[in-house]
Tab-separated table of N, CA, C and O in Angstrom:
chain	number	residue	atom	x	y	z
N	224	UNK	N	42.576	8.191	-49.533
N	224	UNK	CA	41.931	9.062	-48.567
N	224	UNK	C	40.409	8.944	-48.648
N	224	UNK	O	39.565	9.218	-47.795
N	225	UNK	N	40.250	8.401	-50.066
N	225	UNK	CA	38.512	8.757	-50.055
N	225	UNK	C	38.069	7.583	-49.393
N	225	UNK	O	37.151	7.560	-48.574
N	226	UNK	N	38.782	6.547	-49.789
N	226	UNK	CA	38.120	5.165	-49.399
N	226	UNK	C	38.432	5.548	-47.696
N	226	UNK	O	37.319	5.604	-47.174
N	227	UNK	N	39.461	5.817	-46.690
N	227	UNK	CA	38.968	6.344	-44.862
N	227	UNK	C	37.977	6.683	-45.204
N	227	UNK	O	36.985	5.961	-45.101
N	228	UNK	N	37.936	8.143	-45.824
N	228	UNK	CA	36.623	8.803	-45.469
N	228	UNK	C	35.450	7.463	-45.246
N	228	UNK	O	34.949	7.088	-44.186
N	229	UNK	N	35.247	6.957	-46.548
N	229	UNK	CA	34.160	6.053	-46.600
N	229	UNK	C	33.788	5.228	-45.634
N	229	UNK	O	32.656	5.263	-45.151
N	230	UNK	N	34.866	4.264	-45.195
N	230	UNK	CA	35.147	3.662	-44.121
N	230	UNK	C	34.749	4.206	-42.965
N	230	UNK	O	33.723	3.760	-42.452
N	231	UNK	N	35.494	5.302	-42.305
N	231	UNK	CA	34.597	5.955	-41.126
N	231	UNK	C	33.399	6.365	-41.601
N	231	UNK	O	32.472	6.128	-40.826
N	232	UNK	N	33.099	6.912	-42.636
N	232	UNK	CA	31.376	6.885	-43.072
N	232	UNK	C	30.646	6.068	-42.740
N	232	UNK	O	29.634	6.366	-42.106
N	233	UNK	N	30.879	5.074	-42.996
N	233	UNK	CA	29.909	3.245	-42.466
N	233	UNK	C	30.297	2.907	-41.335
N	233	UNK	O	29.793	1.881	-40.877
N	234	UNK	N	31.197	3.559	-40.603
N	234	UNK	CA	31.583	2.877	-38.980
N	234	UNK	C	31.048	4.023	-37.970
N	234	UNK	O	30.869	3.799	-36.773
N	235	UNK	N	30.766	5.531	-38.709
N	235	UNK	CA	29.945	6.314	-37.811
N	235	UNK	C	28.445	5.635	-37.889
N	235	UNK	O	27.848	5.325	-36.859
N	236	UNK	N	27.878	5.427	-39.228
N	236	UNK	CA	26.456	4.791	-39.444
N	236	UNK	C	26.468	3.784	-38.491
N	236	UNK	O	25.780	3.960	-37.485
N	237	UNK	N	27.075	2.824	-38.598
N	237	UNK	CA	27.222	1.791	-38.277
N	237	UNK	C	26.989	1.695	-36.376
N	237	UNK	O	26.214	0.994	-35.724
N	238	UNK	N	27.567	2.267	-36.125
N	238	UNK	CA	27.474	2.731	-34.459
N	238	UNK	C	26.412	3.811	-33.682
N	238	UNK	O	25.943	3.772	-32.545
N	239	UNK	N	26.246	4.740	-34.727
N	239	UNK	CA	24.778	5.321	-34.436
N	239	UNK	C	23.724	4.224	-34.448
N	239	UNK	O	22.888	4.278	-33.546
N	240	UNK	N	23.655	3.443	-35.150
N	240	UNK	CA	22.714	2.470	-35.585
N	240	UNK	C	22.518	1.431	-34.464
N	240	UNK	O	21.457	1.030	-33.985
N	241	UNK	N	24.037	1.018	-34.093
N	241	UNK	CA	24.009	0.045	-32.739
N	241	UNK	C	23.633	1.352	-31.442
N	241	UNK	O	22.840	0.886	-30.623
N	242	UNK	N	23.925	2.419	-31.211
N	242	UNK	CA	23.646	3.462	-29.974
N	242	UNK	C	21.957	3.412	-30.563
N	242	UNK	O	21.342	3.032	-29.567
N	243	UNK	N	21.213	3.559	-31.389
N	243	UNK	CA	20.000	3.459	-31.779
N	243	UNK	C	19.092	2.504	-31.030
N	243	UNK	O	18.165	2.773	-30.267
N	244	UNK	N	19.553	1.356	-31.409
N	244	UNK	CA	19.285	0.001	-31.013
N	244	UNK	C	18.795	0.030	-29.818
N	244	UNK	O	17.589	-0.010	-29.572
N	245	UNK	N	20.233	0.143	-28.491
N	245	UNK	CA	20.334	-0.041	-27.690
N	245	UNK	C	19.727	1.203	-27.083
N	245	UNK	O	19.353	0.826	-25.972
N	246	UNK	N	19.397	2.612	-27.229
N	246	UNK	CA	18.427	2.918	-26.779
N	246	UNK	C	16.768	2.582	-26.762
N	246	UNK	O	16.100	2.730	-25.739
N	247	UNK	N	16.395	2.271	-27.603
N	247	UNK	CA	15.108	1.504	-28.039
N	247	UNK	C	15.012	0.382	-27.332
N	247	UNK	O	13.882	0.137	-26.911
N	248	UNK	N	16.080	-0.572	-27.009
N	248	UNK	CA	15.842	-1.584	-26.026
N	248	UNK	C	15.760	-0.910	-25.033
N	248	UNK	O	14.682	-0.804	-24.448
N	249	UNK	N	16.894	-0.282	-24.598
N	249	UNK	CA	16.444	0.134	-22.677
N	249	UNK	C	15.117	0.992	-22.701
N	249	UNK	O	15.111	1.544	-21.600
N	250	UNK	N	14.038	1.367	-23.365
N	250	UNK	CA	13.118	2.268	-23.312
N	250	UNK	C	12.028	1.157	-23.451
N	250	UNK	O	10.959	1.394	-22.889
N	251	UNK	N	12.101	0.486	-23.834
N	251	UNK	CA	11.593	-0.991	-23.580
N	251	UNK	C	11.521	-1.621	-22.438
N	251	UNK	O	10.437	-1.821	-21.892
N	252	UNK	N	12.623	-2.001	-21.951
N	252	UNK	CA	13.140	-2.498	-20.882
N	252	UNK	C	12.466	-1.598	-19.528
N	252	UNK	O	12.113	-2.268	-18.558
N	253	UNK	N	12.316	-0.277	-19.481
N	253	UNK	CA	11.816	0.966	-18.588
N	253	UNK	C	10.272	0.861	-18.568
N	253	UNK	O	9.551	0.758	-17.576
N	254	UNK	N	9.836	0.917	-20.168
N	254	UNK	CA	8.078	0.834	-19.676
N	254	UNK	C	7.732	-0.328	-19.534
N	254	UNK	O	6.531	-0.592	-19.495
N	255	UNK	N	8.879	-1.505	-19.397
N	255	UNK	CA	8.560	-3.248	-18.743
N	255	UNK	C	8.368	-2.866	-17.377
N	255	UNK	O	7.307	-3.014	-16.770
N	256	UNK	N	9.205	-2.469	-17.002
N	256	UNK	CA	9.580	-2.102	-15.807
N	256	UNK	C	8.196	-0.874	-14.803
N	256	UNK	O	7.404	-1.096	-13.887
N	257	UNK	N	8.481	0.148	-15.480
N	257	UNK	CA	7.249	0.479	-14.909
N	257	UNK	C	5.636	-0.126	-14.981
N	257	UNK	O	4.721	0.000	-14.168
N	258	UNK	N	5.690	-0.872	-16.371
N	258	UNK	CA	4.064	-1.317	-16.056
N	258	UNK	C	4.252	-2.285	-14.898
N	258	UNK	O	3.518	-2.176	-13.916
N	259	UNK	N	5.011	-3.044	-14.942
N	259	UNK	CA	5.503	-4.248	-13.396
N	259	UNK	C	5.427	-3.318	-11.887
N	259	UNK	O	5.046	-3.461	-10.725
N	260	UNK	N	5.781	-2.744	-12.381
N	260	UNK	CA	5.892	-1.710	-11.043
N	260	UNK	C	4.233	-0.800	-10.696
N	260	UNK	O	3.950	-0.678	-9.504
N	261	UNK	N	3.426	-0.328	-11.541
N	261	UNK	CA	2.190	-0.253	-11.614
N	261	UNK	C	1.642	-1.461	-11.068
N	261	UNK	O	1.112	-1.370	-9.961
N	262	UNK	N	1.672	-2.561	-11.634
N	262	UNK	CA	1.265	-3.914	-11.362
N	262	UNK	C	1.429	-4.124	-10.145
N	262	UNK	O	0.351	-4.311	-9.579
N	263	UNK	N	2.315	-4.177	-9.478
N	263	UNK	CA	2.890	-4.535	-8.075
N	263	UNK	C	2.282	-3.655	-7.010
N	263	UNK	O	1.959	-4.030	-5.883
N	264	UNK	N	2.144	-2.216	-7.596
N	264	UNK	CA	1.373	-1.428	-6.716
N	264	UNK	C	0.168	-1.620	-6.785
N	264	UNK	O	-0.323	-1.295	-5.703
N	265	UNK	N	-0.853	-2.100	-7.719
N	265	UNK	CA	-2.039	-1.941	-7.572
N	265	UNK	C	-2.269	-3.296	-6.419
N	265	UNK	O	-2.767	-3.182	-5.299
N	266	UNK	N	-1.675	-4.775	-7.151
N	266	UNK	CA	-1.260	-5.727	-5.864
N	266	UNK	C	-1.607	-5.421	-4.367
N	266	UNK	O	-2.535	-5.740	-3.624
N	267	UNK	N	-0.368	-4.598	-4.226
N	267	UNK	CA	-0.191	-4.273	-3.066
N	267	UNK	C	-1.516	-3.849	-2.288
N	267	UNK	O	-2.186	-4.454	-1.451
N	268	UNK	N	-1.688	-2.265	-3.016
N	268	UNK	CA	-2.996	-1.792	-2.973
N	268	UNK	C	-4.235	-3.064	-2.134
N	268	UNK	O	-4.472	-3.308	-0.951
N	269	UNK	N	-4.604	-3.442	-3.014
N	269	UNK	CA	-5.624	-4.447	-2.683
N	269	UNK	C	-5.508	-5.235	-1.558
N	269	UNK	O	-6.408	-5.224	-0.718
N	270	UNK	N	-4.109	-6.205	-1.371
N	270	UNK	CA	-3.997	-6.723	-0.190
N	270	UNK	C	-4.210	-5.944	0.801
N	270	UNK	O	-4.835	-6.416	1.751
N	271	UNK	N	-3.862	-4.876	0.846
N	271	UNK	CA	-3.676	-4.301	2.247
N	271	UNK	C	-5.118	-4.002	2.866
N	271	UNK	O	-5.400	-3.996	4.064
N	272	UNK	N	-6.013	-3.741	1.733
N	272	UNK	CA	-7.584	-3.362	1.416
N	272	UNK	C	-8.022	-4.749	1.781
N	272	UNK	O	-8.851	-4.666	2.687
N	273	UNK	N	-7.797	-5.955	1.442
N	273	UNK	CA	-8.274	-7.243	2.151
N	273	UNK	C	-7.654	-7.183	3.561
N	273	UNK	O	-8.534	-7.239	4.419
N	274	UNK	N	-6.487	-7.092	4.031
N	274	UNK	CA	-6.025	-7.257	5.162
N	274	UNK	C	-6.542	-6.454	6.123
N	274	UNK	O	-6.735	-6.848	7.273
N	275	UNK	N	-6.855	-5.028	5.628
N	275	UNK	CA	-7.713	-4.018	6.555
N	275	UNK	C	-9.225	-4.615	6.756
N	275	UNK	O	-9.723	-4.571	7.881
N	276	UNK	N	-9.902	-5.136	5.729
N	276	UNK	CA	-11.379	-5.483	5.600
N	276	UNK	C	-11.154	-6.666	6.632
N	276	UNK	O	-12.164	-6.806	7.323
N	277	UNK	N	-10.264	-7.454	6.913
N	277	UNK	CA	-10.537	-8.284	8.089
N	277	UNK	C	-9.905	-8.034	9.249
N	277	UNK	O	-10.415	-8.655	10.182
N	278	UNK	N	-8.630	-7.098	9.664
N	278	UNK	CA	-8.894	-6.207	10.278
N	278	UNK	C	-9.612	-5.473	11.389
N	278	UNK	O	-9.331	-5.502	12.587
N	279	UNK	N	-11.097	-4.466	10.475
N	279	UNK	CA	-12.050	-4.247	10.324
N	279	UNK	C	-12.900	-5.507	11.209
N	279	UNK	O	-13.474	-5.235	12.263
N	280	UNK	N	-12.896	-6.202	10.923
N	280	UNK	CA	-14.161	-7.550	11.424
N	280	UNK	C	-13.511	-7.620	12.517
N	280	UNK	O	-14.094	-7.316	13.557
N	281	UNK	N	-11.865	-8.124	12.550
N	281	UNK	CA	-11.595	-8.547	14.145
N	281	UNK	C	-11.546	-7.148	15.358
N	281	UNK	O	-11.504	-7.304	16.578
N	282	UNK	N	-11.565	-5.770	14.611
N	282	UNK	CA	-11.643	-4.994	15.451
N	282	UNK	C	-13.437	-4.522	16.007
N	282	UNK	O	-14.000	-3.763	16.795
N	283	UNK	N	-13.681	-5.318	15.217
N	283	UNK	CA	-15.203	-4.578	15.744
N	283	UNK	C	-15.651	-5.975	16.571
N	283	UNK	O	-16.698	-5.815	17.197
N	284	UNK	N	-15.167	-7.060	16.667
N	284	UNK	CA	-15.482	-8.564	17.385
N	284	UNK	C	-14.595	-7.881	18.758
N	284	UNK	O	-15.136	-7.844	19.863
N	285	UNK	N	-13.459	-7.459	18.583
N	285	UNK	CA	-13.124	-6.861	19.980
N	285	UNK	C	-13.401	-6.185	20.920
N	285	UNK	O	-13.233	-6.349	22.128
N	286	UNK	N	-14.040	-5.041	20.071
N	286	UNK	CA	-14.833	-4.259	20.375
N	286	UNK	C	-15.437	-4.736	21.227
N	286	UNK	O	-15.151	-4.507	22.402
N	287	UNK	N	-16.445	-5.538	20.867
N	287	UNK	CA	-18.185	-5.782	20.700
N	287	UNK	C	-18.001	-6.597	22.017
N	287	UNK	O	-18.759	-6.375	22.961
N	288	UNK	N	-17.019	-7.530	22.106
N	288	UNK	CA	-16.494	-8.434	23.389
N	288	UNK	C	-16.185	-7.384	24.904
N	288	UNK	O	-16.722	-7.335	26.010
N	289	UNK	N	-15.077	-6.658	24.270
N	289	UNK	CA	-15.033	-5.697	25.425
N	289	UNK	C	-16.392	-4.718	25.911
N	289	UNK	O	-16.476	-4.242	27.043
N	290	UNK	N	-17.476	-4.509	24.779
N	290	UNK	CA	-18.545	-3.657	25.692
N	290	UNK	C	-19.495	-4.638	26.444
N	290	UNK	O	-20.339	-4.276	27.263
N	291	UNK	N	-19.176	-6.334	25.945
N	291	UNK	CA	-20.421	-7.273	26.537
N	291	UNK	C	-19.909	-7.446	27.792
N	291	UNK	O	-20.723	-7.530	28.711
N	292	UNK	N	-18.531	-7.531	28.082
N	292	UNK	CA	-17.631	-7.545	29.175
N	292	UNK	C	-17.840	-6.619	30.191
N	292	UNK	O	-17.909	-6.956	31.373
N	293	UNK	N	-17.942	-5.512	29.816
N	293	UNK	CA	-17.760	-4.312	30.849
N	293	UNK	C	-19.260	-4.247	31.274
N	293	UNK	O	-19.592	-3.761	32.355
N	294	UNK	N	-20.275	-4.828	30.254
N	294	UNK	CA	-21.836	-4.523	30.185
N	294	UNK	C	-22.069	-5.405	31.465
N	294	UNK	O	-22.902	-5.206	32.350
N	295	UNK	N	-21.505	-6.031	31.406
N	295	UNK	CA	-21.896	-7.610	32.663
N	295	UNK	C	-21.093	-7.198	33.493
N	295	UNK	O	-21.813	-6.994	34.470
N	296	UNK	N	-20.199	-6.965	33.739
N	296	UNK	CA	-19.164	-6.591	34.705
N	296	UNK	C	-20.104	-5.042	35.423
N	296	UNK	O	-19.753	-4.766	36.571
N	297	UNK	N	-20.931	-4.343	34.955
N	297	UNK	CA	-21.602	-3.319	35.028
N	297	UNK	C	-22.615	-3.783	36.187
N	297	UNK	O	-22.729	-3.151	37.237
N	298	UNK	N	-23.238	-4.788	35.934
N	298	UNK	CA	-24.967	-5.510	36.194
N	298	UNK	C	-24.161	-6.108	37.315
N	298	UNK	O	-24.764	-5.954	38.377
N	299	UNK	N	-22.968	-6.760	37.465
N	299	UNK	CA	-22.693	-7.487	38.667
N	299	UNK	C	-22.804	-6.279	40.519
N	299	UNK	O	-23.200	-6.262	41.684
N	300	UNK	N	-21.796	-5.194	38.986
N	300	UNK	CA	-21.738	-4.225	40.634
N	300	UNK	C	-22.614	-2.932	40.809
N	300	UNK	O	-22.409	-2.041	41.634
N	301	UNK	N	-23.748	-2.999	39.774
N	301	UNK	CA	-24.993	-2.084	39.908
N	301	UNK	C	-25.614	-2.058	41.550
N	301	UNK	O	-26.092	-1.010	41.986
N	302	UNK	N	-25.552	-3.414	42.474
N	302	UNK	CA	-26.044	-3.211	43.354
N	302	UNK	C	-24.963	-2.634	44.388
N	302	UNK	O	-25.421	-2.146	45.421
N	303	UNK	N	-23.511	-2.642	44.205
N	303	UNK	CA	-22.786	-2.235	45.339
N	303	UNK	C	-22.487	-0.523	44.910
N	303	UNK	O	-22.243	0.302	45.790
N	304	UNK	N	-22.534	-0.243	43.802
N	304	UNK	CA	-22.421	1.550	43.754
N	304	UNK	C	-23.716	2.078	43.084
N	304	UNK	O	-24.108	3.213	43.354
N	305	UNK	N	-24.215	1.487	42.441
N	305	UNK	CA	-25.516	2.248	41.950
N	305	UNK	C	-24.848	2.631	40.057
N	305	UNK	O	-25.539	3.202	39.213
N	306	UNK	N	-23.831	2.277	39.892
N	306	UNK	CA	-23.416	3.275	38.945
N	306	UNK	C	-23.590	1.685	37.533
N	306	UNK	O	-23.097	0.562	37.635
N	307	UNK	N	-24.371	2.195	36.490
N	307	UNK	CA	-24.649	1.170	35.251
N	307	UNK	C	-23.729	1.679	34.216
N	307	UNK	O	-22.849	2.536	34.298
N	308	UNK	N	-24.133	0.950	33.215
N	308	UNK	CA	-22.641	1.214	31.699
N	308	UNK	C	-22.958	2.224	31.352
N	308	UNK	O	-24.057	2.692	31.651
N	309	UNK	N	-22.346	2.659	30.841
N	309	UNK	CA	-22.389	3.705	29.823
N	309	UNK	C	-21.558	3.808	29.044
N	309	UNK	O	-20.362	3.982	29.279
N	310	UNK	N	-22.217	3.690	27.727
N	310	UNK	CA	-21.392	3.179	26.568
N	310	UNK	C	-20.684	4.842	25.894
N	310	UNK	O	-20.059	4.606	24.860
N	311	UNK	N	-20.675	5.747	26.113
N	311	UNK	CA	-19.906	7.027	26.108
N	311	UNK	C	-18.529	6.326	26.794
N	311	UNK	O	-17.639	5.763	26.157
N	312	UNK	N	-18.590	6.522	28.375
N	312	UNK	CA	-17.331	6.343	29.317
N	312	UNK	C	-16.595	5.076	28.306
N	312	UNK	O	-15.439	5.053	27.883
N	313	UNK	N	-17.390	4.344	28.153
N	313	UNK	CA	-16.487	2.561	27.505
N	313	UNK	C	-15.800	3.197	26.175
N	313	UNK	O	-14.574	3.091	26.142
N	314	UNK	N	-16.297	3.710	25.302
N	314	UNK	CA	-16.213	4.081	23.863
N	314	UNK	C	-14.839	5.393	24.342
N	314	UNK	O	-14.052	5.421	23.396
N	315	UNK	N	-14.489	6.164	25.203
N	315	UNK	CA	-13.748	6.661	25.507
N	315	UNK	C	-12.741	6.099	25.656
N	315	UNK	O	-11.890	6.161	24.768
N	316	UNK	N	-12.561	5.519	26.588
N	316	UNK	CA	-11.861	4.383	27.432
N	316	UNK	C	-11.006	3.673	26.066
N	316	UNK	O	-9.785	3.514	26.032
N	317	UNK	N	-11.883	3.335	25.074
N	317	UNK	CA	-11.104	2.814	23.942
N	317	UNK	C	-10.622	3.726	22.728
N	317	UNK	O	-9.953	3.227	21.824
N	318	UNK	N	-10.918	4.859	22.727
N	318	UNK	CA	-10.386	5.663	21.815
N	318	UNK	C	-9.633	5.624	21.640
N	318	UNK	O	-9.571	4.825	20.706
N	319	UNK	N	-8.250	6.117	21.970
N	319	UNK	CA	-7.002	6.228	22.282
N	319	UNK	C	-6.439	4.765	20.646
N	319	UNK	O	-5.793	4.870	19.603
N	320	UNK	N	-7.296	3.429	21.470
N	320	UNK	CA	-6.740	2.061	20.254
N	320	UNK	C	-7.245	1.941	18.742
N	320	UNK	O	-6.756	1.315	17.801
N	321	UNK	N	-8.426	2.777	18.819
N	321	UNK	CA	-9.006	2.596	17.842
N	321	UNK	C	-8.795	3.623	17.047
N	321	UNK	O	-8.978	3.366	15.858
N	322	UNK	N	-8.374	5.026	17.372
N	322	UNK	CA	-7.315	6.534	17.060
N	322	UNK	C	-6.383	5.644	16.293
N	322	UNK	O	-6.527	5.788	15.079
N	323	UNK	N	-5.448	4.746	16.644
N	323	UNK	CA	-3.960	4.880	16.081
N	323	UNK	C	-4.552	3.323	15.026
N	323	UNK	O	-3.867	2.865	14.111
N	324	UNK	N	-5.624	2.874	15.354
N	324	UNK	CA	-5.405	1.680	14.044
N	324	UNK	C	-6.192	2.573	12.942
N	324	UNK	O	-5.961	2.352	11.753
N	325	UNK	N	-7.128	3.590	13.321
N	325	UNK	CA	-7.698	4.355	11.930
N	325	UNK	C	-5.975	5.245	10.953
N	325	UNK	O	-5.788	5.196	9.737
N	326	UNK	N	-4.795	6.114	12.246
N	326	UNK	CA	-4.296	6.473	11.448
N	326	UNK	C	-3.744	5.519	11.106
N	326	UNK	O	-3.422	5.762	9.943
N	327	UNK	N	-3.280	4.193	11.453
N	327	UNK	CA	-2.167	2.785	10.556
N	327	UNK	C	-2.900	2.941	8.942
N	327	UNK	O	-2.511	3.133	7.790
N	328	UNK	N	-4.112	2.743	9.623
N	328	UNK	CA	-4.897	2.087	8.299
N	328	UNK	C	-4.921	3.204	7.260
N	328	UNK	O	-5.147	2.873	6.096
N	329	UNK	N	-4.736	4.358	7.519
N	329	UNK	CA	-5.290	5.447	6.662
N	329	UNK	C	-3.633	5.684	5.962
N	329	UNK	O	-3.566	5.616	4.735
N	330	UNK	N	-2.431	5.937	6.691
N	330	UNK	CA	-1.170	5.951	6.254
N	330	UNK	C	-0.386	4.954	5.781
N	330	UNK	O	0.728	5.203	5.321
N	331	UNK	N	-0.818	3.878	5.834
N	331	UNK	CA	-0.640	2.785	4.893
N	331	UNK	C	-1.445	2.209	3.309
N	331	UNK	O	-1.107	1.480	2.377
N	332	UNK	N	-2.226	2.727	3.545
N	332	UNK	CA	-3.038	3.091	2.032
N	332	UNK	C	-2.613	4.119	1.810
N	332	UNK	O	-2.558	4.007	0.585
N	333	UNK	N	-2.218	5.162	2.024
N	333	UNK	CA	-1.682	6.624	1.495
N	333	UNK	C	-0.070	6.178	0.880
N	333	UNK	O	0.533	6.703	-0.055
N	334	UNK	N	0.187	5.504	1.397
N	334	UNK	CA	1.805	5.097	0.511
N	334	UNK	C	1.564	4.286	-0.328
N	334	UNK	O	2.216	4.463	-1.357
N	335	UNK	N	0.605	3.086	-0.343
N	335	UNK	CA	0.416	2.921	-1.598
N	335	UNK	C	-0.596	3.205	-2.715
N	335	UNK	O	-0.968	2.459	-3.621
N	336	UNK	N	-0.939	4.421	-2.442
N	336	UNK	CA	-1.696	4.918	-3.559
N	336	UNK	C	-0.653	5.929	-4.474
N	336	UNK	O	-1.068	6.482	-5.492
């Protein structure tokens, strides 16, 4: 009887020891995992911060095209109504596009921060 006892003595040790183990690996395995996952977000982060920064350039080249456009398009028919640019009415006129790429840009950095 003494020698069971003993026996399950070293096979309870024995298995705490392996359940030991194998928690210590998966807790391992978790802060692998989250620093990768930190990693991936900061990644992310940034691209989107480059992708907005050019973005940024092609929306203000659009811009800048559409007010030289309307500016000349202005000067052609100044003599048939009297009426010149005005960069208020134009800057209106485009609100509405330039409204929904500020919220893209602002709610897409908000998820990955």
């Amino acid at each position: 009887m003494k020698k069971i006892i003993e026996n399950l003595t070293r096979l309870f040790f024995l298995l705490m020891a392996i359940l030991i183990s194998n928690t210590l690996q998966a807790q391992d395995i978790l802060d692998k995992l989250s620093q990768s996952q930190k990693e991936a977000k900061s990644t992310t982060k940034e691209g989107l911060e480059i992708f907005f920064g050019y973005m940024d350039i092609a929306l203000a080249m659009v811009i800048g095209g559409w007010a030289v456009i309307s500016w000349r398009a202005s000067k052609r028919s100044d003599s048939e109504d009297g009426e010149s640019f005005n960069l208020l009415s134009f800057a209106m006129t485009k609100l509405g596009a330039i409204g929904g790429y500020i919220l893209i840009r602002v709610v897409a950095l908000q998820l990955v921060s």
